[in-house]
Amino acid sequence: MPATQHTPTPAAPATLPADVHYHVSAHDLHARLFAIELRVQAPAAQQQVALPVWIPGSYLVREFAKNLQGLQATQDGASVAVRQLDKQRWQIDCVAGAPLTLSYQVCAYDNSVRTAWLDAQRGFFNGTSLCLRVLGQEDTPHSLEVAATAATAGWSIATGLEPARIDDQGFGLYRALSYDELVDCPVEMGRFWSGFFEAGGVRHQFVVAGAAESFDHARLLEDSRKICEAAIAFWQGAPHGRYVFMLNVVNDGYGGLEHRNSTALICGRRDLPRLGDGKTSDGYTTLLGLISHEYFHTWNVKRLRPDAFARYDYDQENYTELLWFFEGFTSYYDDLLLLRAGLIDEARYLKLITKTINQVLQTPGRALQSVAQSSFDAWVKYYRQDENTANSTVSYYTKGALVALCLDLSLRREDHSTLDAVMRALWQRCAAGPMSEADVLAVLEQLAGRSFAPELAQWVHGTLDLPLAELLAAHGVRLQAEPPQPAQRLGLRVQESHSVLVKAVLRGGLAERAGLMAGDEWLGIELASGAAWRIAKLDDLGFYAGQAQQLTALVARDQQLLRLPLALSEADAPTANIGLAISDNALARRWLRDEPTATDEVLP
């Protein structure tokens, strides 16, 4: 889709490059190479530089240095030696004081929100992937110059960085107060669509790359404005300066990464709203929830942040047990704000909550790992999922959202406060500094008039199931058992096409007892009668097996054909499947619409 005319934020007076200055250009679109020149105005003797191993918001050591190549250094016009000290750190054989210039290239082939991408249509990068850190000078002023080249003719730039001297397309010089600020502002490049809206007195830009011609940009802008206004009303204050949404649209994808005054998003092309279609698809609802989630992070994790993130250590893992709060509570509010913004109704919201509850209840690992442990283990487990993940872990996103739900419903049931008030009180208490679990407990006790230590000990640090049925019932919502789907009944997670590919076998299920393994291709079944059938999906089992309680699964594993005896028992569904239904409209309204008192009006 062609780009609209770029309207840059009014630039500050032109300034010279800062003490640490980066010059970035799209060096070779087909080789996927960015060229970077780093100038250090006043280096130390034997100056060391390093590239981060991770990016804040995505808790995995990703080793960005693997994409860096050709590092060279000059000082006073002469080459100086560069010695690599470890996987991400280099020492330059320079003298103190005289300007030092480093040049290198970065290969950009990751079409995600986390690293860097470059091809003939689009460029994108996070500073953690491109910008070497000058050790000892992280808190000095930094600047970034993104240069226009013949290869990028017709492209524009979008970023949350403060412009110092840029052209109409956004190419030019940007500045930051520190390395942290520099790398917390990703850069989008290309022929993207761009639009603007005001929310809370703040100018918001929305950039979309890769959309089809059917994309309804006016609707996306209006719906995003409603989300931002709902979040600003929640926090009772707007972000500072301006805000930029950068959405990369692909054939199939989903994800987002929060930043100080921007966010990088990715979604499937068919998830965007379409011209002439006023319906809200499930895919578009998911996209709106993602927008809401990342925008909520502007407050919750970027400024109100765990004590472990008071200052990021880019060289190694930064451990915290609080991701259940910062990601989980954000996951609770992302969809709730869609409801408050009028973008979804109560029925769809309850459907989304139901999905979250089922995701947790259908994870056997919830009985083994607490959500606090899940937070701490994110570096080695959440981002490295395998066939045993569901059996050994629980998501701090989903269970953290349910902990938030339980706290909110508990506070409302006691008629003392709400989780909204707790979040705002934490904002006032800790926004200027780090937050700990002790702060959460202190604010809960202050607003509720009693200690919530027993609840957090059980819900956050324990592995027992949450009291969802009891708390929902107190607010007019009934939790009820639903018939298990075939995958739940068997204890499987599968991919279905021309056959059934087993992705995970859940602990204690019928499939595990039969000997099925992740990676198996389930081709068919054989019945006691001698009949044998090919299957393409698990629903075929009921069709071909009828009421049979014993059958043989015909499985391909490592090019071998296996016959595995499978016993089917109605009493052996290994995971729960629940649904939610409103049983008291007035009580439900008080929670869902945040009304202080019940009314007799019936929910639509």
Coordinates of C-alpha atoms in Angstrom, one line a residue:
M1 CA 0.0 0.0 0.0
P2 CA 1.5 3.4 -0.9
A3 CA 2.7 5.6 1.9
T4 CA 0.9 8.8 2.9
Q5 CA 3.0 12.0 3.1
H6 CA 5.3 11.9 6.1
T7 CA 4.5 14.6 8.6
P8 CA 7.4 14.6 11.1
T9 CA 7.1 15.8 14.7
P10 CA 8.5 19.4 14.8
A11 CA 12.2 19.0 15.2
A12 CA 14.2 20.6 18.0
P13 CA 16.9 23.0 16.9
A14 CA 19.6 21.4 14.8
T15 CA 22.4 20.0 16.9
L16 CA 25.7 18.4 16.2
P17 CA 26.0 14.6 16.7
A18 CA 26.3 13.5 20.3
D19 CA 29.3 12.2 22.2
V20 CA 28.4 8.7 20.9
H21 CA 27.0 8.8 17.4
Y22 CA 25.7 6.0 15.1
H23 CA 25.4 6.4 11.3
V24 CA 23.2 3.6 9.9
S25 CA 22.5 3.0 6.2
A26 CA 20.8 0.2 4.2
H27 CA 24.1 -1.1 2.7
D28 CA 22.9 -4.0 0.5
L29 CA 19.2 -4.8 0.4
H30 CA 19.7 -8.2 -1.3
A31 CA 22.5 -9.2 1.0
R32 CA 20.3 -8.0 3.9
L33 CA 23.1 -5.8 5.3
F34 CA 22.9 -2.7 7.4
A35 CA 26.2 -0.7 7.5
I36 CA 26.9 1.0 10.8
E37 CA 29.6 3.6 11.6
L38 CA 30.0 4.4 15.3
R39 CA 31.9 7.5 16.3
V40 CA 33.1 7.9 19.9
Q41 CA 34.1 11.5 20.5
A42 CA 36.2 10.9 23.6
P43 CA 37.0 7.2 24.1
A44 CA 38.9 5.7 27.0
A45 CA 42.2 4.1 26.4
Q46 CA 41.6 0.5 25.3
Q47 CA 37.9 1.3 24.9
Q48 CA 35.6 -1.7 25.1
V49 CA 32.3 -2.0 23.2
A50 CA 29.6 -4.7 23.5
L51 CA 26.4 -5.7 21.8
P52 CA 23.4 -6.7 24.0
V53 CA 22.5 -10.4 24.2
W54 CA 18.8 -9.7 24.8
I55 CA 16.2 -7.1 24.2
P56 CA 14.0 -5.9 27.1
G57 CA 10.5 -7.3 26.9
S58 CA 11.6 -10.5 25.3
Y59 CA 13.2 -12.7 27.9
L60 CA 15.6 -14.9 26.0
V61 CA 19.4 -14.6 25.4
R62 CA 19.3 -14.2 21.6
E63 CA 23.0 -13.6 20.9
F64 CA 22.6 -10.6 18.6
A65 CA 26.4 -10.5 18.0
K66 CA 26.0 -13.5 15.7
N67 CA 24.8 -11.2 13.0
L68 CA 27.6 -8.6 13.4
Q69 CA 30.5 -8.8 10.9
G70 CA 33.5 -6.9 9.6
L71 CA 34.3 -4.8 12.7
Q72 CA 37.1 -2.4 12.1
A73 CA 38.4 0.7 13.9
T74 CA 40.3 3.9 13.1
Q75 CA 41.7 6.7 15.2
D76 CA 43.4 9.8 13.8
G77 CA 43.1 8.3 10.3
A78 CA 45.0 5.2 11.2
S79 CA 43.7 1.7 11.7
V80 CA 43.8 0.3 15.3
A81 CA 43.5 -3.3 16.4
V82 CA 40.3 -4.8 17.5
R83 CA 40.4 -7.8 19.9
Q84 CA 37.3 -9.9 20.7
L85 CA 37.1 -10.6 24.4
D86 CA 34.0 -12.9 24.4
K87 CA 30.9 -13.6 22.5
Q88 CA 29.6 -10.0 22.5
R89 CA 32.5 -7.8 23.7
W90 CA 35.5 -6.2 21.9
Q91 CA 38.5 -4.1 23.0
I92 CA 39.9 -1.4 20.8
D93 CA 43.6 -0.7 20.9
C94 CA 43.1 3.0 21.0
V95 CA 44.4 5.9 23.1
A96 CA 42.2 8.1 25.3
G97 CA 40.7 11.4 24.1
A98 CA 41.1 11.3 20.3
P99 CA 37.9 10.5 18.3
L100 CA 37.5 6.9 17.5
T101 CA 35.5 5.4 14.6
L102 CA 34.2 1.9 14.4
S103 CA 32.6 0.4 11.2
Y104 CA 30.8 -2.9 10.8
Q105 CA 27.8 -4.5 9.2
V106 CA 24.8 -6.4 10.6
C107 CA 22.9 -9.0 8.7
A108 CA 19.1 -8.4 9.1
Y109 CA 16.9 -11.4 8.3
D110 CA 14.6 -11.8 11.3
N111 CA 11.1 -10.6 10.3
S112 CA 9.9 -10.3 13.9
V113 CA 9.6 -7.5 16.4
R114 CA 12.8 -8.5 18.3
T115 CA 15.8 -7.9 16.1
A116 CA 16.3 -6.5 12.5
W117 CA 15.0 -7.0 9.0
L118 CA 16.1 -5.6 5.6
D119 CA 14.9 -6.4 2.1
A120 CA 13.9 -4.5 -1.0
Q121 CA 10.5 -3.6 0.4
R122 CA 11.2 -2.8 4.1
G123 CA 13.7 -2.2 6.8
F124 CA 13.3 -2.4 10.5
F125 CA 15.7 -2.5 13.5
N126 CA 16.0 -2.4 17.2
G127 CA 19.1 -0.6 18.5
T128 CA 20.0 -3.7 20.6
S129 CA 20.7 -5.5 17.3
L130 CA 22.7 -2.8 15.6
C131 CA 24.2 -0.4 18.1
L132 CA 27.3 -1.4 19.9
R133 CA 27.3 -0.2 23.5
V134 CA 30.3 2.0 24.4
L135 CA 31.2 0.8 27.9
G136 CA 31.4 3.5 30.4
Q137 CA 29.6 6.0 28.3
E138 CA 26.1 4.6 28.4
D139 CA 24.7 7.6 30.2
T140 CA 26.1 10.2 27.9
P141 CA 24.1 11.8 25.0
H142 CA 23.7 9.5 22.0
S143 CA 22.6 10.2 18.5
L144 CA 21.5 8.1 15.5
E145 CA 21.6 9.2 11.9
V146 CA 19.7 7.1 9.4
A147 CA 21.0 7.9 6.0
A148 CA 19.0 7.9 2.8
T149 CA 20.5 5.9 -0.1
A150 CA 19.6 5.3 -3.7
A151 CA 18.3 1.9 -2.7
T152 CA 15.9 3.4 -0.3
A153 CA 14.5 6.1 -2.6
G154 CA 10.8 6.6 -1.9
W155 CA 11.1 5.1 1.6
S156 CA 10.1 6.9 4.8
I157 CA 11.2 6.6 8.5
A158 CA 9.1 6.1 11.6
T159 CA 10.5 6.0 15.1
G160 CA 9.9 7.2 18.6
L161 CA 13.3 8.9 18.8
E162 CA 13.5 12.6 19.2
P163 CA 14.3 14.2 15.8
A164 CA 17.2 16.7 15.7
R165 CA 17.6 17.3 11.9
I166 CA 15.4 15.2 9.6
D167 CA 14.0 15.5 6.1
D168 CA 10.3 15.2 5.0
Q169 CA 10.7 11.4 4.9
G170 CA 12.2 11.1 8.3
F171 CA 15.8 10.4 7.2
G172 CA 18.4 12.2 9.2
L173 CA 19.6 12.8 12.7
Y174 CA 17.9 11.7 15.9
R175 CA 19.0 12.1 19.5
A176 CA 18.7 10.3 22.8
L177 CA 19.7 11.1 26.4
S178 CA 21.4 7.7 26.9
Y179 CA 22.0 4.3 25.4
D180 CA 18.9 2.9 27.1
E181 CA 16.7 5.5 25.4
L182 CA 18.4 5.0 22.1
V183 CA 17.8 1.3 21.9
D184 CA 14.3 1.5 23.3
C185 CA 13.1 3.3 20.1
P186 CA 13.0 0.9 17.1
V187 CA 13.1 2.3 13.6
E188 CA 10.7 1.3 10.7
M189 CA 11.7 2.0 7.1
G190 CA 9.9 1.6 3.8
R191 CA 6.8 2.6 1.8
F192 CA 4.4 2.2 4.6
W193 CA 1.0 3.6 5.2
S194 CA 0.9 6.2 8.0
G195 CA -1.9 7.9 9.9
F196 CA -2.3 10.0 13.0
F197 CA -4.8 10.6 15.8
E198 CA -5.0 12.5 19.1
A199 CA -5.7 10.8 22.4
G200 CA -5.3 12.4 25.8
G201 CA -3.7 15.4 24.1
V202 CA -0.9 13.3 22.7
R203 CA -0.2 12.8 19.0
H204 CA -0.2 9.1 18.1
Q205 CA 1.2 7.8 14.8
F206 CA 0.2 4.4 13.3
V207 CA 2.4 2.9 10.6
V208 CA 1.3 -0.2 8.7
A209 CA 3.6 -2.1 6.3
G210 CA 2.6 -4.9 4.0
A211 CA -1.2 -4.5 4.1
A212 CA -3.5 -5.5 1.3
E213 CA -5.5 -3.0 -0.7
S214 CA -8.7 -4.0 1.3
F215 CA -7.2 -2.6 4.5
D216 CA -9.6 -0.2 6.3
H217 CA -7.1 2.2 7.8
A218 CA -9.7 4.6 9.0
R219 CA -11.3 2.0 11.2
L220 CA -8.0 0.8 12.6
L221 CA -7.1 4.4 13.5
E222 CA -10.5 5.0 15.2
D223 CA -10.4 1.8 17.1
S224 CA -6.9 2.4 18.2
R225 CA -7.8 5.9 19.4
K226 CA -10.6 4.4 21.6
I227 CA -8.1 1.9 23.1
C228 CA -5.6 4.6 23.9
E229 CA -8.3 6.8 25.4
A230 CA -9.5 3.9 27.6
A231 CA -5.9 3.3 28.8
I232 CA -5.3 7.0 29.4
A233 CA -8.5 7.2 31.4
F234 CA -7.5 4.1 33.4
W235 CA -4.1 5.5 34.3
Q236 CA -5.5 9.0 34.7
G237 CA -2.7 10.5 32.6
A238 CA -1.3 10.3 29.1
P239 CA 2.2 9.2 27.8
H240 CA 4.7 12.0 27.5
G241 CA 5.4 13.6 24.1
R242 CA 4.1 11.3 21.3
Y243 CA 3.6 7.6 20.6
V244 CA 4.2 5.5 17.5
F245 CA 2.6 2.1 16.6
M246 CA 4.6 0.2 14.0
L247 CA 2.7 -2.7 12.5
N248 CA 4.3 -5.3 10.2
V249 CA 1.6 -7.2 8.3
V250 CA 2.6 -10.7 7.1
N251 CA 0.8 -13.7 5.7
D252 CA 0.7 -15.4 9.1
G253 CA 2.1 -14.0 12.3
Y254 CA 1.4 -12.5 15.7
G255 CA 3.4 -10.6 18.3
G256 CA 4.4 -7.3 19.9
L257 CA 7.1 -5.7 21.8
E258 CA 6.7 -2.7 24.0
H259 CA 9.0 0.4 24.1
R260 CA 9.1 3.6 26.0
N261 CA 7.0 5.6 23.5
S262 CA 6.3 3.2 20.7
T263 CA 5.6 -0.5 20.0
A264 CA 6.5 -2.9 17.3
L265 CA 3.6 -5.2 16.2
I266 CA 3.2 -8.1 13.8
C267 CA -0.1 -9.6 12.6
G268 CA -1.6 -11.7 9.8
R269 CA -2.8 -9.9 6.7
R270 CA -6.3 -11.2 7.1
D271 CA -6.6 -10.0 10.7
L272 CA -6.8 -6.3 9.5
P273 CA -10.2 -4.7 9.2
R274 CA -11.5 -4.7 5.6
L275 CA -13.1 -1.9 3.7
G276 CA -16.9 -2.3 3.5
D277 CA -17.0 -5.0 6.2
G278 CA -18.2 -3.7 9.5
K279 CA -18.0 -7.0 11.3
T280 CA -15.3 -7.6 13.9
S281 CA -13.6 -10.9 13.2
D282 CA -11.8 -13.0 15.8
G283 CA -8.5 -12.1 14.1
Y284 CA -9.2 -8.4 14.3
T285 CA -10.3 -8.7 17.9
T286 CA -7.0 -10.5 18.6
L287 CA -5.1 -7.6 16.9
L288 CA -7.0 -5.0 19.0
G289 CA -6.1 -7.0 22.1
L290 CA -2.5 -6.9 21.1
I291 CA -2.6 -3.1 20.5
S292 CA -4.2 -2.7 23.9
H293 CA -1.6 -5.0 25.6
E294 CA 1.4 -3.2 24.2
Y295 CA 0.0 0.3 24.9
F296 CA -0.8 -0.7 28.5
H297 CA 2.9 -1.6 28.9
T298 CA 3.7 2.1 28.4
W299 CA 2.9 2.3 32.1
N300 CA 3.1 -1.3 33.3
V301 CA 6.7 -2.5 32.8
K302 CA 8.2 0.4 31.0
R303 CA 7.9 2.9 33.8
L304 CA 6.3 0.9 36.6
R305 CA 8.9 -1.9 36.4
P306 CA 10.2 -4.7 38.6
D307 CA 13.2 -4.0 40.8
A308 CA 15.3 -6.4 38.7
F309 CA 14.8 -4.0 35.7
A310 CA 15.7 -0.8 37.6
R311 CA 18.7 -0.8 35.3
Y312 CA 19.0 -3.3 32.4
D313 CA 22.0 -5.5 32.3
Y314 CA 22.3 -6.2 28.6
D315 CA 25.1 -8.8 29.0
Q316 CA 23.1 -11.5 30.7
E317 CA 19.7 -12.7 32.0
N318 CA 17.8 -10.3 34.2
Y319 CA 15.8 -12.5 36.6
T320 CA 12.5 -11.6 38.2
E321 CA 9.6 -13.5 39.7
L322 CA 7.2 -10.6 38.8
L323 CA 6.3 -11.3 35.2
W324 CA 3.0 -12.7 36.4
F325 CA 2.2 -9.1 37.4
F326 CA 3.8 -7.2 34.5
E327 CA 2.7 -9.5 31.7
G328 CA -0.1 -11.3 33.4
F329 CA -1.9 -8.2 34.7
T330 CA -1.4 -6.5 31.4
S331 CA -3.0 -9.6 29.8
Y332 CA -6.0 -9.2 32.1
Y333 CA -6.5 -5.6 31.2
D334 CA -5.8 -5.7 27.4
D335 CA -9.2 -7.3 26.6
L336 CA -11.0 -5.6 29.5
L337 CA -10.1 -2.2 28.0
L338 CA -11.6 -3.4 24.7
L339 CA -14.8 -3.9 26.5
R340 CA -14.6 -0.5 28.3
A341 CA -13.8 1.2 25.0
G342 CA -16.9 -0.3 23.4
L343 CA -15.0 -2.4 20.9
I344 CA -16.4 -5.7 22.1
D345 CA -19.5 -6.7 24.0
E346 CA -19.8 -8.7 27.2
A347 CA -20.5 -11.9 25.3
R348 CA -17.2 -11.7 23.4
Y349 CA -15.3 -10.6 26.5
L350 CA -16.5 -13.6 28.4
K351 CA -15.5 -15.8 25.5
L352 CA -12.0 -14.4 25.7
I353 CA -11.8 -15.0 29.5
T354 CA -13.1 -18.5 28.9
K355 CA -10.3 -19.1 26.4
T356 CA -7.7 -18.0 29.0
I357 CA -9.2 -20.2 31.7
N358 CA -9.2 -23.2 29.4
Q359 CA -5.6 -22.6 28.4
V360 CA -4.5 -22.8 32.0
L361 CA -6.8 -25.7 33.0
Q362 CA -5.6 -27.7 29.9
T363 CA -1.9 -27.3 31.0
P364 CA -0.8 -30.1 33.3
G365 CA 2.3 -28.1 34.2
R366 CA 0.2 -25.8 36.3
A367 CA 0.3 -28.4 39.1
L368 CA 4.1 -28.5 38.9
Q369 CA 5.2 -24.9 38.4
S370 CA 4.0 -21.8 40.2
V371 CA 3.5 -18.6 38.2
A372 CA 6.3 -17.0 40.1
Q373 CA 8.6 -19.8 39.1
S374 CA 7.4 -19.4 35.6
S375 CA 8.4 -15.8 35.6
F376 CA 11.9 -16.6 36.9
D377 CA 12.3 -19.5 34.4
A378 CA 11.2 -17.4 31.4
W379 CA 14.8 -17.3 30.1
V380 CA 15.1 -21.0 29.8
K381 CA 11.5 -22.3 29.5
Y382 CA 8.8 -19.9 28.1
Y383 CA 10.8 -18.9 25.1
R384 CA 12.2 -22.3 24.5
Q385 CA 9.1 -24.4 24.3
D386 CA 9.2 -28.1 23.4
E387 CA 7.1 -31.2 23.6
N388 CA 7.2 -31.2 27.4
T389 CA 6.4 -27.6 28.0
A390 CA 2.7 -28.1 28.7
N391 CA 3.6 -30.8 31.2
S392 CA 6.2 -28.9 33.1
T393 CA 5.3 -25.2 33.0
V394 CA 2.5 -22.7 33.2
S395 CA 2.3 -19.4 31.3
Y396 CA 2.8 -16.2 33.4
Y397 CA 0.7 -14.5 30.7
T398 CA -2.4 -16.7 31.1
K399 CA -2.2 -17.7 34.8
G400 CA -1.0 -14.2 35.7
A401 CA -4.2 -12.8 34.0
L402 CA -6.3 -15.2 36.1
V403 CA -4.5 -14.1 39.3
A404 CA -5.4 -10.5 38.3
L405 CA -9.0 -11.6 37.7
C406 CA -9.2 -13.3 41.1
L407 CA -7.7 -10.3 42.9
D408 CA -10.1 -8.0 41.1
L409 CA -13.2 -10.1 41.9
S410 CA -12.0 -10.6 45.6
L411 CA -11.6 -6.9 46.1
R412 CA -15.0 -6.1 44.5
R413 CA -16.7 -8.9 46.5
E414 CA -15.5 -7.4 49.7
D415 CA -16.7 -4.0 48.4
H416 CA -13.5 -2.2 49.6
S417 CA -11.7 -1.5 46.3
T418 CA -10.9 -2.7 42.8
L419 CA -7.8 -3.9 41.0
D420 CA -8.0 -0.6 39.0
A421 CA -7.4 1.3 42.2
V422 CA -4.5 -1.0 43.2
M423 CA -2.8 -0.4 39.8
R424 CA -3.1 3.3 40.1
A425 CA -1.9 3.3 43.7
L426 CA 1.2 1.2 42.6
W427 CA 1.8 3.7 39.9
Q428 CA 1.8 6.6 42.4
R429 CA 4.0 4.6 44.8
C430 CA 6.6 3.1 42.5
A431 CA 6.6 4.9 39.1
A432 CA 9.7 6.8 40.1
G433 CA 11.5 3.7 41.1
P434 CA 11.4 -0.1 41.0
M435 CA 8.5 -2.2 42.3
S436 CA 8.6 -5.4 44.4
E437 CA 6.0 -7.9 45.5
A438 CA 6.1 -6.3 48.9
D439 CA 4.8 -3.1 47.3
V440 CA 1.9 -5.1 45.8
L441 CA 1.0 -6.6 49.2
A442 CA 1.3 -3.2 50.9
V443 CA -1.1 -1.5 48.5
L444 CA -3.5 -4.4 48.6
E445 CA -3.6 -4.1 52.4
Q446 CA -3.9 -0.4 52.4
L447 CA -6.9 -0.4 50.0
A448 CA -8.6 -3.5 51.2
G449 CA -8.0 -3.2 54.9
R450 CA -6.6 -6.7 55.3
S451 CA -3.6 -8.7 54.2
F452 CA -3.6 -10.5 50.9
A453 CA -0.4 -12.4 51.7
P454 CA -2.3 -15.8 52.0
E455 CA -3.8 -15.3 48.5
L456 CA -0.5 -14.4 46.9
A457 CA 1.2 -17.3 48.7
Q458 CA -1.3 -19.7 47.2
W459 CA -2.1 -18.1 43.9
V460 CA 1.3 -16.8 42.9
H461 CA 3.7 -19.1 44.7
G462 CA 1.6 -22.2 44.9
T463 CA 0.3 -24.7 42.4
L464 CA -3.3 -25.3 43.5
D465 CA -6.0 -24.2 41.1
L466 CA -7.4 -20.8 41.5
P467 CA -10.9 -20.3 43.1
L468 CA -12.4 -19.1 39.8
A469 CA -15.9 -20.7 40.2
E470 CA -16.5 -19.2 43.6
L471 CA -15.3 -15.7 42.7
L472 CA -17.1 -15.6 39.4
A473 CA -20.3 -16.8 41.0
A474 CA -20.1 -13.9 43.4
H475 CA -20.3 -11.6 40.4
G476 CA -23.1 -13.2 38.6
V477 CA -21.1 -15.4 36.2
R478 CA -21.4 -19.2 36.3
L479 CA -18.5 -21.5 35.5
Q480 CA -19.7 -24.7 34.0
A481 CA -18.1 -27.9 32.7
E482 CA -18.3 -28.4 28.9
P483 CA -17.9 -31.7 27.0
P484 CA -14.2 -32.3 26.2
Q485 CA -13.0 -32.0 22.6
P486 CA -11.3 -35.1 21.1
A487 CA -7.8 -33.6 21.7
Q488 CA -8.6 -32.9 25.4
R489 CA -10.2 -36.3 25.9
L490 CA -7.0 -38.0 24.6
G491 CA -4.5 -35.6 26.1
L492 CA -3.0 -34.4 22.9
R493 CA -2.0 -31.2 21.1
V494 CA -1.9 -31.8 17.4
Q495 CA -1.7 -30.3 13.9
E496 CA -4.3 -31.6 11.5
S497 CA -4.0 -31.7 7.7
H498 CA -3.9 -34.9 5.7
S499 CA -3.0 -36.8 8.8
V500 CA -2.7 -35.9 12.5
L501 CA 0.8 -34.7 13.6
V502 CA 1.3 -35.0 17.3
K503 CA 2.8 -31.8 18.8
A504 CA 2.6 -32.7 22.5
V505 CA 1.4 -35.5 24.6
L506 CA -0.1 -34.4 27.9
R507 CA 0.8 -36.0 31.2
G508 CA -1.6 -38.7 32.4
G509 CA -3.8 -38.8 29.3
L510 CA -5.0 -41.7 27.2
A511 CA -2.5 -40.9 24.4
E512 CA 0.4 -41.1 26.8
R513 CA -0.8 -44.5 28.2
A514 CA -1.0 -45.8 24.6
G515 CA 2.6 -44.8 23.9
L516 CA 2.1 -41.9 21.5
M517 CA 4.9 -39.4 21.3
A518 CA 5.5 -35.9 20.1
G519 CA 6.5 -36.0 16.4
D520 CA 4.4 -39.1 15.6
E521 CA 2.2 -38.9 12.5
W522 CA -1.1 -40.6 13.4
L523 CA -2.2 -42.1 10.1
G524 CA -5.2 -44.2 10.9
I525 CA -7.0 -46.6 13.2
E526 CA -7.8 -50.3 13.2
L527 CA -10.9 -51.7 15.0
A528 CA -11.5 -55.1 16.6
S529 CA -13.8 -55.9 13.7
G530 CA -10.7 -55.8 11.4
A531 CA -11.8 -52.5 9.7
A532 CA -9.1 -50.0 9.2
W533 CA -9.5 -46.3 8.4
R534 CA -7.3 -43.4 7.4
I535 CA -7.8 -40.3 9.6
A536 CA -7.0 -36.7 8.8
K537 CA -8.3 -35.1 12.0
L538 CA -9.2 -36.3 15.5
D539 CA -12.9 -35.8 14.8
D540 CA -12.6 -38.8 12.5
L541 CA -12.1 -41.1 15.5
G542 CA -15.7 -40.7 16.6
F543 CA -17.0 -41.1 13.1
Y544 CA -15.1 -44.3 12.3
A545 CA -14.8 -45.9 15.7
G546 CA -18.4 -45.2 16.9
Q547 CA -18.8 -46.6 20.4
A548 CA -15.7 -48.7 20.4
Q549 CA -13.6 -48.5 23.6
Q550 CA -10.6 -50.3 22.2
L551 CA -8.7 -49.6 19.0
T552 CA -5.3 -49.7 17.5
A553 CA -3.6 -46.4 16.5
L554 CA -1.6 -46.7 13.2
V555 CA 1.4 -44.4 13.7
A556 CA 4.5 -43.4 11.6
R557 CA 7.6 -42.7 13.8
D558 CA 11.1 -42.2 12.4
Q559 CA 9.9 -43.9 9.1
Q560 CA 8.7 -46.9 11.1
L561 CA 5.0 -48.0 11.1
L562 CA 3.7 -48.8 14.6
R563 CA 0.5 -50.3 15.9
L564 CA -0.3 -48.8 19.4
P565 CA -3.2 -50.2 21.4
L566 CA -5.4 -47.3 22.5
A567 CA -8.2 -47.6 25.2
L568 CA -10.9 -45.0 25.0
S569 CA -12.7 -44.2 28.3
E570 CA -15.3 -41.6 28.9
A571 CA -14.0 -41.2 32.5
D572 CA -10.4 -40.3 31.4
A573 CA -10.5 -36.8 30.0
P574 CA -7.1 -35.5 31.4
T575 CA -7.9 -31.8 31.2
A576 CA -11.0 -29.7 31.9
N577 CA -13.1 -27.7 29.4
I578 CA -15.3 -25.0 30.9
G579 CA -17.7 -22.3 29.7
L580 CA -19.0 -19.1 31.3
A581 CA -22.5 -17.9 31.4
I582 CA -24.1 -14.9 33.1
S583 CA -26.4 -15.9 35.9
D584 CA -27.1 -12.4 37.4
N585 CA -27.1 -9.5 35.1
A586 CA -26.9 -6.8 37.8
L587 CA -23.9 -8.4 39.5
A588 CA -22.1 -9.1 36.3
R589 CA -22.6 -5.5 35.2
R590 CA -20.8 -4.1 38.3
W591 CA -17.7 -6.0 37.4
L592 CA -17.8 -6.0 33.6
R593 CA -18.7 -2.3 33.2
D594 CA -17.0 -1.2 36.4
E595 CA -20.3 0.2 37.8
P596 CA -20.3 1.2 41.5
T597 CA -23.8 -0.1 42.1
A598 CA -26.1 -2.7 40.5
T599 CA -28.9 -1.8 38.3
D600 CA -32.0 -3.6 37.0
E601 CA -31.0 -3.1 33.3
V602 CA -30.5 -6.4 31.5
L603 CA -27.2 -6.9 29.7
P604 CA -27.7 -7.1 25.9

